[in-house]
Amino acid sequence: MKAVCSECHTGVEQVLSYSCPLCGGVLLLDYEKPQGSWMDPTENGIWKFHQLLPEVQKENRLYAGEGMTPLIKSVALAKRLGLKELYFKYEGGNPTGSYKDRIAAMGISWALASGRQACIGTSSGNAGAAVAAYAARAGIPYHLYALEHMAEAKLEQMLAYNAQVRKVAGFGVSPEVGERVFSHIFAAAQRKDWEVMITAYRYNPFAMEGVKTIAFELADQMAAMPSHVYAPAGGAGLYLGIWKGFNELFRFGYTSGKPQMVAVQSSGCSNIARAYANGQSVPAPGESTSLISGLQVPNPPDGKAALSVMAAGDGSAMSVEDEGIWEAQRMLAAEEGIFCEPAGAASVAGLIQACARAEQPHGNPVVCIISGVGFKDGARLSAMVSNKVVPTLQAESLDI
């Protein structure tokens, strides 16, 4: 398996470590064009695209229903925003409720094929639940270091899958704490020969290849290539992965074009968006003040690689206030019948803001990535319906 460093562009013929051996940059795996079709109709989920994924023997491929998530056409927001075609790629349809299942399926399958006996990683919630589920299917232990303050529903989901969870004070707020946590995990993984399951290309480019199957599915599901794809961005792995998928299809001649990718961050943790606005090549420093679980990544691992993609003209970044994200979440539920967690609505909040500023062309198809299901954040669900009153009636006086 070959790779190319996203920072110094060095080609690596044999990937022995998960970062560039020369500069330590993010490695992006490189493929030859498949001899036949790029899709295998005999396979399920992400494995339908196994010819453009890291090679894993069939007996090690885990499948729990991930992938092939619905592409839902807008019935209300498109009209409100004046868009001809708007679609939502609903990743809440994955087994544990988020797109991270694609990463977990790929990463734990790769771990099995590599003979790993355990895995270790970090999470604000969704990655932990996904990796825990697939580690349970694989029968290997999962050691997880999580944010101190996280949605209880996400923590409970991790524990249900039997993950060994430890919270870390300041993690998800302080960049310095984040760096210490990552260093500890890598040292432990190297010492014990465990698989690192941190959902970022910087930390596991093999596992992250599962993300690009979103692009593959969109190319298969849509009659025409979207002009723009809006994606929530915390660590920027989702953004980078979808871009990589579209870029490969275009490079191999399977599509005639590729969309502009738009990374949408919370204004309270907008390290990438601020750097993009200022023409910088590395994420801007600063702690996170956002209340949006999943977007609280003050030291985005794939931020520099994502900014490189943007600098090359393939995308952009923007930020929206937490309140705008919560309002987009409400609108999706009330007007589109799509119930997502706040982070999943960030893409829609970004699109709404872009339309308000006349930055989004109206004539071409647009896709918003809805990254996770709404039941992931019980506190936010309660806040969404706190002003609703449900009366109790007597049977003899029903007002129907």
Short mmCIF file of C-alpha atoms in Angstrom, two decimals:
data_model
loop_
_atom_site.label_atom_id
_atom_site.label_comp_id
_atom_site.label_asym_id
_atom_site.label_seq_id
_atom_site.Cartn_x
_atom_site.Cartn_y
_atom_site.Cartn_z
CA MET A 1 0.00 0.00 0.00
CA LYS A 2 1.43 3.37 -1.07
CA ALA A 3 0.79 6.77 0.48
CA VAL A 4 1.52 10.44 -0.16
CA CYS A 5 2.20 12.98 2.57
CA SER A 6 -0.39 15.77 2.42
CA GLU A 7 2.18 18.27 3.69
CA CYS A 8 5.59 17.60 2.06
CA HIS A 9 4.07 15.47 -0.77
CA THR A 10 6.65 12.74 -0.30
CA GLY A 11 5.63 9.35 -1.72
CA VAL A 12 5.83 6.48 0.74
CA GLU A 13 6.06 3.09 -0.96
CA GLN A 14 5.48 0.99 2.15
CA VAL A 15 3.39 2.42 5.00
CA LEU A 16 5.04 1.26 8.20
CA SER A 17 3.83 4.09 10.43
CA TYR A 18 0.73 6.26 10.45
CA SER A 19 2.51 9.55 9.69
CA CYS A 20 5.07 10.79 7.17
CA PRO A 21 8.52 9.40 8.04
CA LEU A 22 10.15 12.65 6.86
CA CYS A 23 8.01 15.49 8.22
CA GLY A 24 5.43 13.75 10.43
CA GLY A 25 2.59 14.99 8.22
CA VAL A 26 -0.74 13.37 7.43
CA LEU A 27 -0.48 10.38 5.08
CA LEU A 28 -3.15 9.85 2.44
CA LEU A 29 -3.30 6.36 0.96
CA ASP A 30 -2.82 6.13 -2.79
CA TYR A 31 -4.50 3.57 -5.08
CA GLU A 32 -4.19 2.24 -8.58
CA LYS A 33 -7.29 2.45 -10.77
CA PRO A 34 -9.32 -0.77 -10.39
CA GLN A 35 -9.22 -3.12 -13.37
CA GLY A 36 -12.98 -3.58 -13.45
CA SER A 37 -15.86 -1.75 -11.80
CA TRP A 38 -15.15 0.35 -8.71
CA MET A 39 -18.27 -1.15 -7.08
CA ASP A 40 -18.84 -4.78 -6.09
CA PRO A 41 -22.59 -5.56 -5.99
CA THR A 42 -21.94 -8.83 -4.15
CA GLU A 43 -20.66 -6.99 -1.05
CA ASN A 44 -22.48 -5.01 1.65
CA GLY A 45 -21.93 -1.58 3.19
CA ILE A 46 -18.53 0.01 2.80
CA TRP A 47 -17.15 -3.24 1.40
CA LYS A 48 -19.09 -2.60 -1.79
CA PHE A 49 -16.12 -0.30 -2.55
CA HIS A 50 -13.35 -2.62 -1.32
CA GLN A 51 -11.28 -2.08 -4.48
CA LEU A 52 -10.68 1.51 -3.36
CA LEU A 53 -10.13 0.64 0.32
CA PRO A 54 -7.17 -0.86 2.20
CA GLU A 55 -6.92 -4.56 1.41
CA VAL A 56 -8.61 -6.69 4.06
CA GLN A 57 -9.28 -10.39 3.59
CA LYS A 58 -12.95 -11.29 3.44
CA GLU A 59 -12.84 -13.25 6.69
CA ASN A 60 -11.68 -10.12 8.55
CA ARG A 61 -14.26 -7.71 7.10
CA LEU A 62 -16.68 -6.64 9.81
CA TYR A 63 -20.20 -5.63 8.81
CA ALA A 64 -23.01 -4.50 11.11
CA GLY A 65 -25.24 -2.65 8.65
CA GLU A 66 -23.07 0.44 8.19
CA GLY A 67 -23.08 2.43 4.98
CA MET A 68 -25.62 2.84 2.19
CA THR A 69 -27.35 5.52 4.26
CA PRO A 70 -30.34 7.38 2.83
CA LEU A 71 -30.07 10.46 0.64
CA ILE A 72 -33.15 12.52 1.47
CA LYS A 73 -34.47 15.27 -0.78
CA SER A 74 -35.55 18.47 0.95
CA VAL A 75 -39.26 19.24 0.97
CA ALA A 76 -39.15 22.58 2.81
CA LEU A 77 -35.72 24.13 3.32
CA ALA A 78 -34.85 24.10 -0.38
CA LYS A 79 -37.88 26.28 -1.12
CA ARG A 80 -37.14 28.58 1.80
CA LEU A 81 -33.54 29.04 0.68
CA GLY A 82 -34.37 29.36 -3.01
CA LEU A 83 -32.38 26.27 -3.96
CA LYS A 84 -33.33 24.14 -6.94
CA GLU A 85 -32.17 20.87 -5.34
CA LEU A 86 -31.11 20.21 -1.75
CA TYR A 87 -30.35 16.78 -0.30
CA PHE A 88 -29.45 15.48 3.14
CA LYS A 89 -27.07 12.53 3.47
CA TYR A 90 -28.41 11.08 6.71
CA GLU A 91 -25.60 9.29 8.55
CA GLY A 92 -27.85 8.73 11.57
CA GLY A 93 -28.97 5.64 9.65
CA ASN A 94 -25.76 3.81 10.62
CA PRO A 95 -25.87 1.07 13.31
CA THR A 96 -24.67 3.20 16.25
CA GLY A 97 -26.19 6.37 14.83
CA SER A 98 -23.31 8.24 13.19
CA TYR A 99 -20.89 8.23 10.25
CA LYS A 100 -18.17 7.01 12.63
CA ASP A 101 -19.44 3.47 12.03
CA ARG A 102 -17.78 3.59 8.61
CA ILE A 103 -14.44 4.36 10.27
CA ALA A 104 -14.92 1.71 12.94
CA ALA A 105 -15.83 -0.98 10.41
CA MET A 106 -12.74 -0.21 8.35
CA GLY A 107 -10.38 0.34 11.28
CA ILE A 108 -11.29 -2.68 13.39
CA SER A 109 -11.29 -4.89 10.29
CA TRP A 110 -7.80 -3.59 9.52
CA ALA A 111 -6.79 -4.25 13.13
CA LEU A 112 -7.97 -7.87 12.86
CA ALA A 113 -6.12 -8.32 9.57
CA SER A 114 -2.99 -6.88 11.22
CA GLY A 115 -3.22 -9.23 14.20
CA ARG A 116 -3.92 -6.56 16.85
CA GLN A 117 -5.18 -7.84 20.18
CA ALA A 118 -6.78 -4.57 21.39
CA CYS A 119 -7.45 -0.98 20.35
CA ILE A 120 -7.09 2.38 22.07
CA GLY A 121 -8.41 5.84 21.25
CA THR A 122 -10.19 9.07 22.15
CA SER A 123 -13.70 10.35 21.63
CA SER A 124 -16.22 13.05 22.39
CA GLY A 125 -18.93 10.45 21.92
CA ASN A 126 -19.75 9.12 18.47
CA ALA A 127 -16.36 7.59 17.69
CA GLY A 128 -16.30 5.90 21.08
CA ALA A 129 -19.70 4.30 20.54
CA ALA A 130 -18.83 3.17 17.01
CA VAL A 131 -15.43 1.69 17.84
CA ALA A 132 -16.83 0.03 20.97
CA ALA A 133 -19.55 -1.67 18.93
CA TYR A 134 -17.18 -3.03 16.28
CA ALA A 135 -14.56 -4.00 18.87
CA ALA A 136 -17.30 -6.00 20.59
CA ARG A 137 -18.06 -7.75 17.29
CA ALA A 138 -14.36 -8.45 16.82
CA GLY A 139 -13.99 -9.70 20.38
CA ILE A 140 -11.13 -7.36 21.28
CA PRO A 141 -10.84 -4.88 24.20
CA TYR A 142 -11.26 -1.14 23.59
CA HIS A 143 -9.52 1.37 25.86
CA LEU A 144 -11.09 4.81 25.51
CA TYR A 145 -10.09 8.25 26.82
CA ALA A 146 -13.07 10.60 26.62
CA LEU A 147 -13.98 14.24 27.19
CA GLU A 148 -14.70 15.14 30.80
CA HIS A 149 -18.01 16.77 29.86
CA MET A 150 -19.87 14.80 27.24
CA ALA A 151 -23.45 13.86 26.39
CA GLU A 152 -24.59 11.20 28.85
CA ALA A 153 -26.39 9.27 26.13
CA LYS A 154 -23.10 8.88 24.25
CA LEU A 155 -21.25 7.74 27.37
CA GLU A 156 -23.95 5.21 28.18
CA GLN A 157 -23.83 3.87 24.63
CA MET A 158 -20.06 3.33 24.91
CA LEU A 159 -20.48 1.53 28.22
CA ALA A 160 -23.25 -0.66 26.80
CA TYR A 161 -20.79 -1.93 24.21
CA ASN A 162 -18.35 -2.70 27.04
CA ALA A 163 -15.72 -0.06 26.29
CA GLN A 164 -13.21 0.61 29.06
CA VAL A 165 -13.80 4.36 29.44
CA ARG A 166 -11.78 6.97 31.31
CA LYS A 167 -12.62 10.70 31.26
CA VAL A 168 -9.82 13.27 31.11
CA ALA A 169 -10.16 16.69 32.76
CA GLY A 170 -9.76 19.54 30.26
CA PHE A 171 -9.84 17.26 27.22
CA GLY A 172 -11.79 18.92 24.40
CA VAL A 173 -11.16 22.39 25.86
CA SER A 174 -7.41 22.75 26.20
CA PRO A 175 -5.13 22.06 23.19
CA GLU A 176 -2.28 21.26 25.58
CA VAL A 177 -4.30 18.58 27.36
CA GLY A 178 -5.26 17.14 23.99
CA GLU A 179 -1.64 16.82 22.92
CA ARG A 180 -0.74 15.06 26.18
CA VAL A 181 -3.60 12.60 25.74
CA PHE A 182 -2.61 11.80 22.16
CA SER A 183 1.04 11.31 23.17
CA HIS A 184 0.01 8.91 25.95
CA ILE A 185 -2.17 6.89 23.59
CA PHE A 186 0.51 6.56 20.93
CA ALA A 187 3.12 5.51 23.45
CA ALA A 188 0.80 2.88 24.90
CA ALA A 189 -0.21 1.59 21.47
CA GLN A 190 3.40 1.25 20.36
CA ARG A 191 4.42 -0.47 23.58
CA LYS A 192 1.55 -2.96 23.54
CA ASP A 193 1.06 -3.32 19.75
CA TRP A 194 -2.54 -2.08 19.91
CA GLU A 195 -4.45 -0.41 17.09
CA VAL A 196 -4.82 3.37 17.47
CA MET A 197 -8.48 4.21 16.87
CA ILE A 198 -8.49 7.99 16.86
CA THR A 199 -10.77 9.08 14.05
CA ALA A 200 -8.34 11.31 12.18
CA TYR A 201 -6.14 10.72 9.16
CA ARG A 202 -3.18 11.98 11.18
CA TYR A 203 -3.60 9.10 13.62
CA ASN A 204 -4.97 6.26 11.47
CA PRO A 205 -5.16 6.78 7.68
CA PHE A 206 -6.32 3.18 7.19
CA ALA A 207 -9.40 3.43 9.40
CA MET A 208 -10.31 6.85 8.02
CA GLU A 209 -10.65 5.47 4.50
CA GLY A 210 -14.11 4.36 5.59
CA VAL A 211 -15.22 8.01 5.47
CA LYS A 212 -14.71 8.40 1.73
CA THR A 213 -17.41 5.80 1.07
CA ILE A 214 -19.85 8.67 1.75
CA ALA A 215 -18.58 10.30 -1.46
CA PHE A 216 -18.77 6.99 -3.31
CA GLU A 217 -22.39 6.53 -2.24
CA LEU A 218 -23.32 10.08 -3.23
CA ALA A 219 -21.83 9.53 -6.69
CA ASP A 220 -23.88 6.34 -6.97
CA GLN A 221 -27.12 7.81 -5.55
CA MET A 222 -27.25 11.12 -7.43
CA ALA A 223 -28.14 11.69 -11.05
CA ALA A 224 -25.79 14.70 -11.22
CA MET A 225 -22.72 15.65 -9.23
CA PRO A 226 -23.55 18.18 -6.48
CA SER A 227 -21.94 21.59 -6.85
CA HIS A 228 -21.33 21.88 -3.09
CA VAL A 229 -21.18 19.48 -0.15
CA TYR A 230 -21.44 21.00 3.33
CA ALA A 231 -19.92 18.95 6.16
CA PRO A 232 -19.62 19.53 9.92
CA ALA A 233 -16.00 19.97 10.98
CA GLY A 234 -14.45 19.27 14.35
CA GLY A 235 -11.15 17.52 13.70
CA ALA A 236 -11.74 17.84 9.89
CA GLY A 237 -11.50 14.10 9.17
CA LEU A 238 -15.05 13.95 7.78
CA TYR A 239 -14.32 16.86 5.45
CA LEU A 240 -10.98 15.44 4.32
CA GLY A 241 -12.36 11.93 3.81
CA ILE A 242 -15.30 12.99 1.65
CA TRP A 243 -13.02 15.23 -0.42
CA LYS A 244 -10.62 12.33 -0.89
CA GLY A 245 -13.41 10.07 -2.13
CA PHE A 246 -14.63 12.56 -4.71
CA ASN A 247 -11.06 13.34 -5.76
CA GLU A 248 -10.29 9.67 -6.41
CA LEU A 249 -13.43 9.15 -8.50
CA PHE A 250 -12.54 12.19 -10.59
CA ARG A 251 -8.87 11.23 -10.92
CA PHE A 252 -9.79 7.73 -12.16
CA GLY A 253 -12.32 9.12 -14.64
CA TYR A 254 -15.43 7.73 -12.95
CA THR A 255 -16.94 11.22 -12.65
CA SER A 256 -16.64 14.30 -14.84
CA GLY A 257 -16.21 16.67 -11.93
CA LYS A 258 -16.10 17.02 -8.16
CA PRO A 259 -17.99 19.29 -5.77
CA GLN A 260 -16.71 22.16 -3.69
CA MET A 261 -16.40 20.97 -0.09
CA VAL A 262 -17.44 23.40 2.66
CA ALA A 263 -16.29 22.72 6.23
CA VAL A 264 -18.69 24.14 8.80
CA GLN A 265 -17.43 24.78 12.33
CA SER A 266 -18.93 26.23 15.47
CA SER A 267 -17.80 29.81 16.06
CA GLY A 268 -16.81 28.68 19.54
CA CYS A 269 -14.24 26.29 18.05
CA SER A 270 -13.39 27.69 14.63
CA ASN A 271 -9.65 27.05 14.41
CA ILE A 272 -9.87 25.92 10.78
CA ALA A 273 -12.39 28.53 9.60
CA ARG A 274 -10.38 31.39 11.12
CA ALA A 275 -7.19 30.12 9.52
CA TYR A 276 -8.92 29.82 6.14
CA ALA A 277 -10.32 33.35 6.39
CA ASN A 278 -6.85 34.69 7.17
CA GLY A 279 -5.08 32.71 4.45
CA GLN A 280 -3.13 30.64 6.98
CA SER A 281 -1.92 27.09 6.36
CA VAL A 282 -2.27 25.81 9.93
CA PRO A 283 -5.30 25.95 12.26
CA ALA A 284 -5.48 29.10 14.37
CA PRO A 285 -4.73 28.56 18.08
CA GLY A 286 -7.36 28.91 20.78
CA GLU A 287 -9.46 27.00 23.28
CA SER A 288 -12.97 25.74 22.59
CA THR A 289 -15.99 27.53 24.04
CA SER A 290 -18.55 25.73 21.87
CA LEU A 291 -21.32 23.73 23.50
CA ILE A 292 -21.78 21.50 20.45
CA SER A 293 -20.64 17.96 21.22
CA GLY A 294 -18.46 16.59 18.43
CA LEU A 295 -17.29 20.02 17.28
CA GLN A 296 -15.22 20.72 20.40
CA VAL A 297 -11.80 20.00 18.89
CA PRO A 298 -9.42 22.87 19.71
CA ASN A 299 -6.45 21.07 18.12
CA PRO A 300 -7.99 19.57 14.93
CA PRO A 301 -5.69 16.71 13.87
CA ASP A 302 -6.57 16.94 10.17
CA GLY A 303 -6.95 20.71 10.11
CA LYS A 304 -3.68 21.40 8.30
CA ALA A 305 -4.43 18.80 5.62
CA ALA A 306 -7.93 20.24 5.16
CA LEU A 307 -6.52 23.75 4.79
CA SER A 308 -4.16 22.41 2.12
CA VAL A 309 -7.17 21.12 0.16
CA MET A 310 -8.85 24.52 0.49
CA ALA A 311 -5.70 26.35 -0.61
CA ALA A 312 -5.65 24.19 -3.75
CA GLY A 313 -9.12 25.47 -4.63
CA ASP A 314 -11.18 22.39 -3.75
CA GLY A 315 -13.11 23.84 -0.83
CA SER A 316 -13.60 26.39 1.89
CA ALA A 317 -14.43 26.77 5.59
CA MET A 318 -16.91 28.84 7.56
CA SER A 319 -18.21 29.12 11.11
CA VAL A 320 -21.67 29.56 12.60
CA GLU A 321 -22.82 30.38 16.11
CA ASP A 322 -24.04 27.56 18.36
CA GLU A 323 -27.48 29.18 18.35
CA GLY A 324 -27.61 28.93 14.56
CA ILE A 325 -26.75 25.23 14.76
CA TRP A 326 -29.48 24.59 17.31
CA GLU A 327 -31.98 26.46 15.14
CA ALA A 328 -30.99 24.36 12.11
CA GLN A 329 -31.48 21.23 14.23
CA ARG A 330 -34.98 22.43 15.16
CA MET A 331 -35.85 23.25 11.55
CA LEU A 332 -34.68 19.86 10.29
CA ALA A 333 -36.94 18.10 12.77
CA ALA A 334 -39.97 20.37 12.46
CA GLU A 335 -39.90 20.96 8.69
CA GLU A 336 -38.04 18.02 7.15
CA GLY A 337 -38.82 15.26 9.66
CA ILE A 338 -35.09 14.61 10.16
CA PHE A 339 -33.99 14.24 13.77
CA CYS A 340 -30.27 14.79 14.20
CA GLU A 341 -27.83 15.72 16.93
CA PRO A 342 -26.63 19.35 16.99
CA ALA A 343 -23.28 18.61 15.30
CA GLY A 344 -25.16 16.95 12.45
CA ALA A 345 -27.12 20.16 11.84
CA ALA A 346 -23.98 22.31 11.52
CA SER A 347 -23.86 21.64 7.77
CA VAL A 348 -27.40 22.97 7.35
CA ALA A 349 -26.66 25.98 9.55
CA GLY A 350 -23.70 26.74 7.30
CA LEU A 351 -25.80 26.46 4.16
CA ILE A 352 -28.46 28.77 5.62
CA GLN A 353 -25.78 31.34 6.43
CA ALA A 354 -24.19 31.02 2.98
CA CYS A 355 -27.58 31.57 1.30
CA ALA A 356 -28.29 34.60 3.51
CA ARG A 357 -24.98 36.09 2.36
CA ALA A 358 -25.65 35.17 -1.30
CA GLU A 359 -22.55 32.94 -1.29
CA GLN A 360 -24.31 29.76 -2.47
CA PRO A 361 -25.35 29.40 -6.16
CA HIS A 362 -29.00 28.39 -6.42
CA GLY A 363 -29.09 26.37 -9.64
CA ASN A 364 -27.12 23.22 -8.85
CA PRO A 365 -27.68 20.30 -6.45
CA VAL A 366 -26.37 20.83 -2.91
CA VAL A 367 -25.80 18.16 -0.26
CA CYS A 368 -25.62 18.62 3.51
CA ILE A 369 -24.00 15.82 5.51
CA ILE A 370 -26.11 15.04 8.59
CA SER A 371 -23.50 13.27 10.67
CA GLY A 372 -25.48 11.73 13.55
CA VAL A 373 -28.91 10.88 14.96
CA GLY A 374 -30.68 13.12 17.50
CA PHE A 375 -30.92 10.59 20.29
CA LYS A 376 -27.18 11.04 20.84
CA ASP A 377 -27.83 14.17 22.92
CA GLY A 378 -30.69 13.79 25.38
CA ALA A 379 -30.13 17.17 27.03
CA ARG A 380 -30.48 18.98 23.73
CA LEU A 381 -33.62 17.01 22.89
CA SER A 382 -35.14 18.14 26.19
CA ALA A 383 -34.21 21.75 25.39
CA MET A 384 -35.79 21.48 21.94
CA VAL A 385 -39.19 20.57 23.36
CA SER A 386 -39.08 22.42 26.69
CA ASN A 387 -41.74 24.93 25.52
CA LYS A 388 -44.17 22.23 24.42
CA VAL A 389 -47.16 21.51 26.66
CA VAL A 390 -48.82 18.10 26.62
CA PRO A 391 -52.21 18.21 28.36
CA THR A 392 -53.78 15.24 30.13
CA LEU A 393 -57.46 14.77 29.28
CA GLN A 394 -60.25 12.70 30.77
CA ALA A 395 -61.55 10.01 28.46
CA GLU A 396 -65.09 11.40 28.55
CA SER A 397 -63.96 14.86 27.44
CA LEU A 398 -61.61 14.15 24.54
CA ASP A 399 -61.37 17.12 22.23
CA ILE A 400 -60.95 15.27 18.96
#
